[in-house]
Amino acid sequence: MSKGSRNPRREMSRALSRVANATVAETLETQAELPEQVLYRIGVTGAPGAGKSTLISRLAARRVERGAKVAVVAIDPTSPVSQGSILGDRIRMDAVSDDPNIFIRSIPSRRAHDGLADNTADLLWAMEGHGFDEVIVETVGVGQAEYSVRAIVDTVVLVLLPESGDAVQAMKAGLLEMADIYVVNKADLPGAELMAGDIAATAARQAAPEINGGDGWVPPVLQTSSRDAASFAALDAAIEAHRAWRQNRIDHDAVRRARSRYQVQGLIGRRAEELLETMPDADLDRSPKEIYEALLQQLATAPGEGET
Amino acid sequence: MSLKGKRILIAKPGLDGHDVGAKIIALALRDAGADVIYTGLRKSPDYIARVAVDEDVDAVGLSMLSGSHKEIVADTVQCLEALDAADIKIFVGGTIPTDDHAGLIAAGVCGIYTAEMTIDDVLAAIDKELAA
């Protein structure tokens, strides 16, 4: 345990590192109670190159103007070969890196393949209570990240590019029906208008109760361009509108339970990996059923107990 | 050797715009298992120190070809101290005349890695420094 720092920013930064480096046993020690969740969580997802990082920096600047203290968690992929990573999102957030009201932390995705990092839920948990008002989570740009990010954030923003016909195809198949706000970014490129229209038609159906439990929110479809400051004001306003709507319309207990489910699933998954990594070869030579049963037995022992 | 789990900031302070070396080191560190954050070109020591704190890195690598390494190192050390982050290590690379090495070490730099070294030697030196 490190001693407290006289720099509060460093304090939070160190707290995040402790969570990032923690074993499951150590993580659990900090999660004995349900904390009050104060941070408003905004998730920004979309394909690589869609402009998520730049959009986040513009959005964060808007939100700071309104007096919010904003933390950003930017997730980049971990190399499956070396386990290393190049965390490059913050280069695109240069414009706001100097703002004392914006904190940016780059994190590697580690073992996760769902657009988040395997400890994102724990990191968000650890960010509570450090004086920030909201956190923006940038996912790794992979296909179906919105499912997982949906579980842990309050407002999901999906960033698309004009003429990304594949995305529209995917929407038709029902894959991209999870977002609260759709953004066609780089809208100064040709095709933006058409794309926005296509999405709006699909998005309107999201509000219907028979479609993925439709909650009545009609996701707006916005067009943004880094050349047009007003377009980010519109995005900022759309997030506020969703936030206000959500406050009264969402079943907050259900949301909390869904988050707990995701978080505990992650902890169990990581714990299973810890155990499988140290399992002797002789044990791994057995049948999957036998390995599974042996693993279950070990999982039944609280992590940390009976270990050296 | 493994730098797995280590967080390293590769920074380009000063006015030179040549970051091939910085990028080669960044990729080599990643391949050795480290999580690497790269600042991009022409950053101030103050900026670099603040990023180092937010990202809670184990070390900052300053890549400098401009000749202003003495001033930049002194400023970066000072900025880190001001943020209560004097424990974050600093190593330097680039065009650093041998005559300046002792002065930089005295100023608080933990390693100087120039173009005469192989990548493997640089990685081994960083690994040793961060394991200490």
mmCIF file of C-alpha atoms in Angstrom, chain A residues 8-9 11-20 30-31 35-42 69-75 102-107 119-138 152-153 263, chain B residues 7 54-55:
data_model
loop_
_atom_site.group_PDB
_atom_site.id
_atom_site.type_symbol
_atom_site.label_atom_id
_atom_site.label_comp_id
_atom_site.label_asym_id
_atom_site.label_seq_id
_atom_site.Cartn_x
_atom_site.Cartn_y
_atom_site.Cartn_z
ATOM 1 C CA PRO A 8 -4.846 14.456 -5.395
ATOM 2 C CA ARG A 9 -4.564 13.677 -9.080
ATOM 3 C CA GLU A 11 -3.676 9.794 -5.616
ATOM 4 C CA MET A 12 -6.411 8.729 -8.031
ATOM 5 C CA SER A 13 -3.839 7.698 -10.595
ATOM 6 C CA ARG A 14 -2.127 5.419 -8.069
ATOM 7 C CA ALA A 15 -5.455 4.016 -6.928
ATOM 8 C CA LEU A 16 -6.206 3.027 -10.519
ATOM 9 C CA SER A 17 -2.823 1.322 -10.847
ATOM 10 C CA ARG A 18 -3.444 -0.665 -7.698
ATOM 11 C CA VAL A 19 -6.700 -1.945 -9.178
ATOM 12 C CA ALA A 20 -5.074 -2.579 -12.555
ATOM 13 C CA THR A 30 -11.870 -3.393 -2.019
ATOM 14 C CA GLN A 31 -15.344 -4.562 -3.017
ATOM 15 C CA PRO A 35 -20.343 2.172 -3.109
ATOM 16 C CA GLU A 36 -22.578 5.036 -3.976
ATOM 17 C CA GLN A 37 -22.266 5.560 -7.690
ATOM 18 C CA VAL A 38 -21.838 9.234 -8.392
ATOM 19 C CA LEU A 39 -19.907 9.305 -11.661
ATOM 20 C CA TYR A 40 -22.085 9.568 -14.728
ATOM 21 C CA ARG A 41 -20.755 7.062 -17.236
ATOM 22 C CA ILE A 42 -20.689 7.748 -20.958
ATOM 23 C CA LYS A 69 -14.801 17.420 -13.954
ATOM 24 C CA VAL A 70 -14.318 14.700 -16.531
ATOM 25 C CA ALA A 71 -12.254 11.523 -16.429
ATOM 26 C CA VAL A 72 -11.576 9.587 -19.621
ATOM 27 C CA VAL A 73 -10.695 5.908 -19.757
ATOM 28 C CA ALA A 74 -9.318 5.042 -23.192
ATOM 29 C CA ILE A 75 -8.903 1.353 -23.911
ATOM 30 C CA ILE A 102 -9.842 16.480 -17.527
ATOM 31 C CA PHE A 103 -8.047 13.328 -16.460
ATOM 32 C CA ILE A 104 -7.091 10.827 -19.155
ATOM 33 C CA ARG A 105 -6.026 7.276 -18.422
ATOM 34 C CA SER A 106 -5.017 4.839 -21.162
ATOM 35 C CA ILE A 107 -5.543 1.197 -20.362
ATOM 36 C CA ASN A 119 -10.958 -4.996 -15.336
ATOM 37 C CA THR A 120 -12.898 -1.986 -16.669
ATOM 38 C CA ALA A 121 -15.753 -2.456 -14.212
ATOM 39 C CA ASP A 122 -13.296 -2.537 -11.299
ATOM 40 C CA LEU A 123 -11.468 0.556 -12.568
ATOM 41 C CA LEU A 124 -14.718 2.520 -12.901
ATOM 42 C CA TRP A 125 -15.559 1.453 -9.374
ATOM 43 C CA ALA A 126 -12.182 2.754 -8.145
ATOM 44 C CA MET A 127 -12.748 6.124 -9.809
ATOM 45 C CA GLU A 128 -15.631 6.946 -7.495
ATOM 46 C CA GLY A 129 -14.874 9.396 -4.736
ATOM 47 C CA HIS A 130 -11.968 11.265 -6.322
ATOM 48 C CA GLY A 131 -13.858 14.454 -7.121
ATOM 49 C CA PHE A 132 -14.833 13.711 -10.714
ATOM 50 C CA ASP A 133 -18.387 14.079 -11.983
ATOM 51 C CA GLU A 134 -18.360 11.863 -15.005
ATOM 52 C CA VAL A 135 -16.288 9.351 -16.874
ATOM 53 C CA ILE A 136 -16.121 8.757 -20.613
ATOM 54 C CA VAL A 137 -15.118 5.231 -21.604
ATOM 55 C CA GLU A 138 -13.607 4.744 -25.060
ATOM 56 C CA ILE A 152 -21.494 -0.744 -17.499
ATOM 57 C CA VAL A 153 -22.281 2.766 -18.723
ATOM 58 C CA GLN A 263 -18.526 -7.260 -12.841
ATOM 59 C CA ARG B 7 3.885 1.247 -18.062
ATOM 60 C CA ASP B 54 -2.213 10.696 -14.988
ATOM 61 C CA GLU B 55 -0.984 7.539 -16.660
#
